[in-house]
Amino acid sequence: MLVSIEKVFFNLKLSLFILLLCAAFLGVQLINITNYSDRLSALKSQHTLIESIITQDLSDSKMATILVNDDIAKLSLAVKLSTKDALLDSFLLFTQEETEVSDTLHTSASAFQEAALFWLESTPLGRATIQHRMMIARDAYLTDIAHTIDFQIQRINQSIEMAKYTSMILVFLGLLIYLLYRFRLNQIYRDIKKACSVDTDGTKAEALTQEINFIFKRLARKAPIANTSQSLLHPQSGLNNEKGMLTMYNAKKATKSSNSLFTALFEIDQHITLSKSLSKDDMGTLYKKIGEIISMYEQPMDVVAHLDNNNFVFFMSRNSKDLALSDAEKIVHSVHDSAFNTAKGPIKVTLSGGFLLKAPVSTLESSILDAHKIMEKAKESGGNRVAQLREKADQFQ
């Protein structure tokens, strides 16, 4: 079953969104654990403040009043911080118990603070009795703090457990998405590579995705030259022959174009050896595949032809020399990277090319002859390259 590229990318975006949600949920859980840790710190600080209050020296009443009132204010703030709502409280268990623990802590904290204020304002004669009451309130308060600390530790353990499972799910989903879409994206990349070249592995291109398969079918249905007589086509490659080249060129020349016309002539470097070792059918397959590669770069105003000497000529209408030369070089590289099926198995071939700007006054034949001279320089340099004339000098490069 063919895969839809559109569906793959939609599912990939959806999967990444789900992964992002899981990561955000994990982040919230970590923030929640931090909040619980802050609660514990606030509860522990209450021990210090209680100790500071009950050990206060009341001999200097003014200083004692300032210090005790300051500790009581800090104690009130610490109680609020130790019962402050966290983000995920509603997702955890014991919500009712938490409310009861919080209320009890507030009650015992208020009772201790009132007892401390009475002790602070008491006279020396009745201070011992009031201090005793304060110590009873302190013991009850410390008991509630200890209970609240146990409860917060339980909350932290719960949150850590939830964060652990969320992390495991996140890692599992991330690995699953990576493996699945690594495979899917590799399929898409292979299809795109097949669409951009011809028989790179020596086999017939078979698409695994719907969109690329549709492109292959359209290319397969597309005749080399629509409504063209067989007398204008080369029998082996299906491209224009020399007569068809002239006919097509004259037909397209009538269309106005501001682009320059460039001539690129290609020849198989191993042509003599291959023509002796391969059958006519194999050579026909070779010509056809090379013609398909060249046609991949053909634009509406271009003309591609297979000449009688088995050279391939490509007249390119481009708005700059660099664009035309780049296409010519891409053709040479594509042929070099491709494999071609024969009865003896897949083989590799290379092309040499000659490239020049066609002068408006020159004929196609003279332009091809000039390109052939340049191409010979490419072959003398080892082949598998495109040679061109240097600008401002009648020299090759």
XYZ file of C-alpha atoms in Angstrom, residues 3-397:
395
model
C 2.009 5.980 1.693
C 0.649 9.521 1.425
C 3.325 12.161 1.986
C 0.645 14.600 3.101
C -0.641 12.115 5.669
C 2.899 11.315 6.871
C 3.651 14.962 7.571
C 0.244 15.544 9.160
C 0.771 12.581 11.485
C 4.332 13.712 12.184
C 3.112 17.156 13.238
C 0.386 15.567 15.368
C 2.893 13.190 16.990
C 5.299 16.023 17.750
C 2.412 18.029 19.236
C 1.488 15.108 21.502
C 5.151 14.767 22.452
C 5.226 18.478 23.252
C 2.127 18.126 25.444
C 3.756 15.249 27.344
C 6.918 17.309 27.793
C 4.847 20.260 29.020
C 2.997 17.991 31.483
C 6.345 16.697 32.753
C 7.525 20.278 33.157
C 4.409 21.116 35.189
C 5.049 18.071 37.382
C 8.619 19.203 38.042
C 7.312 22.653 38.962
C 4.802 20.942 41.247
C 7.579 18.985 42.975
C 9.436 22.283 43.454
C 6.310 23.771 45.047
C 6.071 20.840 47.461
C 9.745 21.296 48.326
C 9.023 24.966 49.057
C 6.209 23.839 51.359
C 8.635 21.610 53.244
C 11.097 24.482 53.589
C 8.325 26.712 54.955
C 7.311 24.000 57.453
C 10.891 23.537 58.626
C 11.364 27.294 59.024
C 8.399 27.299 61.429
C 10.434 25.131 63.834
C 13.140 27.806 63.912
C 10.629 30.631 64.416
C 8.835 28.776 67.232
C 12.129 28.176 68.983
C 13.041 31.853 68.571
C 9.734 32.957 70.113
C 9.698 30.682 73.148
C 13.347 31.421 74.018
C 12.914 35.171 73.776
C 14.192 37.176 76.756
C 11.363 39.372 78.042
C 13.515 41.411 80.412
C 13.746 44.114 77.748
C 10.048 44.382 76.947
C 10.404 46.812 74.013
C 13.038 44.761 72.200
C 11.180 41.517 72.983
C 7.952 42.968 71.575
C 9.687 43.936 68.303
C 11.429 40.588 67.921
C 8.426 38.419 68.853
C 6.048 40.360 66.604
C 8.552 40.013 63.764
C 8.791 36.252 64.327
C 5.003 35.930 64.521
C 4.629 37.814 61.191
C 7.209 35.506 59.617
C 5.408 32.538 61.148
C 2.100 33.608 59.601
C 3.754 33.929 56.187
C 5.417 30.527 56.558
C 2.056 28.921 57.396
C 0.524 30.435 54.236
C 3.455 29.242 52.115
C 3.284 25.725 53.575
C -0.390 25.393 52.551
C -0.205 27.247 49.208
C -1.994 25.460 46.335
C 0.187 23.677 43.759
C -0.603 23.244 40.058
C -1.453 19.531 40.067
C -3.129 19.197 43.474
C -6.452 18.349 41.873
C -4.854 15.427 39.947
C -3.498 13.771 43.092
C -5.265 11.776 45.774
C -6.122 12.858 49.332
C -7.560 16.280 48.374
C -10.000 16.158 51.324
C -7.259 15.063 53.703
C -5.056 17.898 52.484
C -7.804 20.420 53.286
C -8.186 18.998 56.780
C -4.416 19.027 57.407
C -4.188 22.614 56.138
C -7.087 23.779 58.338
C -5.642 22.048 61.393
C -2.241 23.661 60.819
C -3.797 27.110 60.487
C -5.799 26.577 63.673
C -2.868 25.372 65.774
C -0.618 28.132 64.332
C -3.189 30.782 65.287
C -3.544 29.275 68.766
C 0.214 29.337 69.306
C 0.525 32.908 68.034
C -2.233 34.097 70.370
C -0.631 32.277 73.299
C 2.740 33.853 72.418
C 1.224 37.335 72.343
C -0.476 36.769 75.718
C 2.866 35.559 77.090
C 4.582 38.626 75.658
C 2.044 40.995 77.268
C 1.807 39.132 80.588
C 3.129 40.461 83.888
C 5.993 38.709 85.639
C 3.627 37.345 88.325
C 1.315 35.430 85.978
C 3.884 34.756 83.226
C 4.696 31.187 84.282
C 1.059 30.046 83.917
C 0.658 31.749 80.515
C 4.013 30.328 79.378
C 2.785 26.855 80.277
C -0.293 27.395 78.108
C 1.961 28.639 75.318
C 4.071 25.495 75.560
C 0.955 23.321 75.320
C -0.087 25.268 72.180
C 3.461 24.878 70.864
C 3.386 21.087 71.327
C 0.069 20.853 69.482
C 1.454 23.114 66.753
C 4.634 21.034 66.388
C 2.535 17.867 66.161
C 0.495 19.389 63.333
C 3.680 20.554 61.585
C 5.087 17.032 61.773
C 1.810 15.641 60.392
C 1.872 18.205 57.582
C 5.512 17.368 56.767
C 4.629 13.676 56.499
C 1.730 14.576 54.235
C 3.943 16.781 52.016
C 6.552 14.019 51.754
C 3.745 11.710 50.639
C 2.724 14.326 48.079
C 6.301 14.631 46.800
C 6.596 10.849 46.454
C 3.322 10.809 44.516
C 4.516 13.571 42.209
C 7.887 11.914 41.652
C 6.128 8.657 40.795
C 3.872 10.450 38.322
C 6.860 12.298 36.808
C 8.718 8.979 36.501
C 5.877 7.372 34.543
C 5.465 10.492 32.422
C 9.193 10.430 31.621
C 8.973 6.760 30.641
C 5.998 7.484 28.380
C 7.822 10.479 26.920
C 10.949 8.438 26.164
C 8.874 5.581 24.698
C 6.803 7.926 22.517
C 9.920 9.833 21.413
C 11.705 6.627 20.449
C 8.615 5.286 18.671
C 8.106 8.533 16.737
C 11.809 8.647 15.827
C 11.894 5.076 14.543
C 8.565 5.314 12.695
C 9.171 8.644 10.998
C 12.832 7.935 10.362
C 11.563 5.014 8.272
C 8.797 7.087 6.656
C 11.046 10.056 5.868
C 13.657 7.707 4.413
C 10.925 6.299 2.145
C 10.020 9.817 1.022
C 13.676 10.739 0.507
C 14.290 7.590 -1.558
C 11.262 8.383 -3.703
C 12.417 11.974 -4.220
C 15.875 10.696 -5.137
C 14.324 8.306 -7.665
C 12.261 11.148 -9.105
C 15.387 13.324 -9.457
C 17.479 10.672 -11.208
C 17.059 7.609 -13.355
C 17.780 4.050 -12.179
C 20.311 5.021 -9.532
C 20.368 1.405 -8.330
C 20.051 -0.249 -11.701
C 16.403 -1.218 -11.241
C 13.130 0.201 -12.394
C 11.995 3.013 -10.147
C 9.062 1.993 -7.979
C 7.593 4.646 -5.721
C 6.475 3.945 -2.162
C 4.541 7.200 -1.786
C 1.338 8.240 -3.524
C 2.529 11.651 -4.676
C 5.810 10.462 -6.219
C 4.042 7.478 -7.764
C 1.623 9.937 -9.367
C 4.592 11.856 -10.796
C 6.074 8.642 -12.195
C 2.754 7.768 -13.834
C 2.474 11.216 -15.358
C 5.999 10.958 -16.729
C 5.258 7.496 -18.063
C 2.104 8.715 -19.787
C 3.903 11.699 -21.266
C 5.074 10.990 -24.787
C 8.494 12.410 -25.663
C 6.960 14.708 -28.229
C 3.208 14.952 -28.435
C 1.596 14.156 -31.746
C 4.960 13.770 -33.460
C 5.482 11.547 -36.478
C 7.777 8.573 -35.940
C 9.909 9.888 -38.791
C 10.931 12.775 -36.549
C 12.000 10.519 -33.657
C 15.153 8.553 -33.077
C 14.161 4.854 -33.112
C 16.289 3.881 -30.101
C 15.881 6.751 -27.637
C 12.501 8.164 -28.665
C 13.973 11.679 -28.688
C 13.940 14.022 -31.661
C 16.206 12.959 -34.488
C 17.994 15.610 -36.563
C 14.910 16.250 -38.666
C 12.724 16.390 -35.578
C 15.235 18.750 -33.960
C 14.929 21.241 -36.813
C 11.140 20.952 -36.847
C 10.814 21.459 -33.096
C 13.368 24.292 -33.063
C 11.561 26.187 -35.820
C 8.222 25.692 -34.054
C 9.524 27.015 -30.735
C 11.579 29.804 -32.322
C 8.332 31.432 -33.365
C 7.510 31.965 -29.683
C 9.023 35.185 -28.392
C 11.500 34.710 -25.570
C 13.933 37.091 -23.906
C 16.210 34.244 -22.873
C 19.512 33.370 -24.523
C 19.932 30.051 -26.312
C 22.771 27.750 -25.251
C 24.007 24.577 -26.909
C 25.146 21.563 -24.904
C 26.422 18.513 -26.789
C 26.973 15.213 -24.950
C 28.736 12.000 -25.909
C 29.179 8.742 -23.989
C 32.844 8.440 -23.030
C 32.824 4.645 -23.346
C 30.693 4.602 -26.509
C 33.127 2.684 -28.767
C 33.733 -0.049 -26.185
C 30.041 -0.333 -25.277
C 28.857 -0.495 -28.904
C 31.163 -3.511 -29.420
C 30.261 -5.352 -26.217
C 26.534 -4.638 -25.887
C 23.613 -5.712 -28.021
C 21.507 -3.294 -30.019
C 18.696 -3.616 -27.481
C 21.038 -2.842 -24.605
C 22.394 0.183 -26.432
C 18.828 1.301 -27.092
C 18.054 1.002 -23.378
C 21.186 2.990 -22.591
C 20.264 5.750 -25.064
C 16.720 5.887 -23.755
C 17.794 6.244 -20.134
C 20.305 8.973 -20.956
C 17.599 10.728 -22.942
C 15.313 10.522 -19.900
C 17.991 12.069 -17.703
C 18.487 14.959 -20.131
C 14.724 15.422 -20.458
C 14.457 15.833 -16.671
C 16.063 19.269 -17.169
C 14.055 20.203 -20.241
C 11.982 23.392 -20.085
C 9.128 24.457 -22.417
C 11.335 26.382 -24.856
C 14.140 23.776 -24.930
C 14.879 21.204 -27.619
C 16.508 17.822 -26.975
C 17.672 15.569 -29.809
C 19.532 12.306 -30.386
C 21.803 12.736 -33.413
C 22.791 10.116 -35.976
C 26.321 9.892 -34.550
C 24.719 9.021 -31.199
C 25.564 12.362 -29.647
C 22.864 14.105 -27.631
C 22.252 17.790 -28.185
C 20.395 20.015 -25.756
C 19.386 23.520 -26.843
C 18.620 25.371 -23.609
C 16.675 28.617 -23.369
C 17.879 30.257 -20.141
C 18.151 33.788 -18.812
C 21.779 33.335 -17.769
C 24.831 31.320 -18.744
C 25.297 30.068 -15.186
C 21.843 28.447 -15.127
C 22.406 26.729 -18.459
C 25.901 25.510 -17.540
C 24.610 24.289 -14.177
C 21.949 22.141 -15.899
C 24.534 20.729 -18.291
C 26.824 19.777 -15.416
C 23.917 18.261 -13.480
C 23.180 16.011 -16.457
C 26.783 14.771 -16.496
C 26.706 14.163 -12.717
C 23.331 12.382 -12.913
C 24.590 9.991 -15.575
C 27.744 9.334 -13.544
C 25.655 8.536 -10.436
C 23.199 6.294 -12.287
C 23.338 2.607 -13.152
C 22.003 1.215 -16.425
C 20.524 -2.234 -16.883
C 21.949 -4.503 -19.560
C 21.858 -8.215 -20.255
C 25.268 -8.424 -18.560
C 23.989 -6.601 -15.480
C 24.030 -2.959 -14.375
C 26.817 -0.841 -15.816
C 28.187 2.625 -15.223
C 28.841 5.191 -17.954
C 29.972 8.802 -18.094
C 29.382 11.697 -20.461
C 31.571 14.422 -21.855
C 29.959 17.682 -22.831
C 30.673 20.769 -24.881
C 28.875 23.964 -23.929
C 28.552 27.344 -25.636
C 26.230 30.256 -26.248
C 24.536 29.894 -29.618
C 25.039 33.012 -31.687
C 21.745 34.318 -33.119
C 23.144 34.286 -36.663
C 24.623 30.762 -36.489
C 22.710 27.706 -37.687
C 21.982 24.722 -35.494
C 24.464 22.647 -37.475
C 27.327 25.109 -37.031
C 26.519 25.490 -33.345
C 26.633 21.693 -32.931
C 29.974 21.512 -34.767
C 31.442 24.166 -32.464
C 30.099 22.344 -29.413
C 31.649 19.121 -30.714
C 35.093 20.730 -30.838
C 34.695 21.893 -27.268
C 33.448 18.459 -26.213
C 36.611 16.863 -27.590
C 38.575 18.990 -25.117
C 36.454 17.560 -22.284
C 37.248 14.021 -23.481
C 40.961 14.807 -23.733
C 40.805 15.942 -20.076
C 39.536 12.530 -18.994
C 35.843 12.873 -19.700
C 32.945 13.037 -17.254
C 32.913 16.820 -17.432
C 31.547 19.764 -19.396
C 33.984 21.976 -21.302
C 33.205 25.503 -22.438
C 34.839 28.395 -24.286
C 36.568 30.991 -22.173
C 35.026 34.399 -22.346
C 37.028 37.023 -24.344
C 39.383 34.365 -25.748
C 39.179 31.505 -28.172
C 40.416 29.035 -25.578
C 38.803 26.109 -23.855
C 38.223 25.515 -20.148
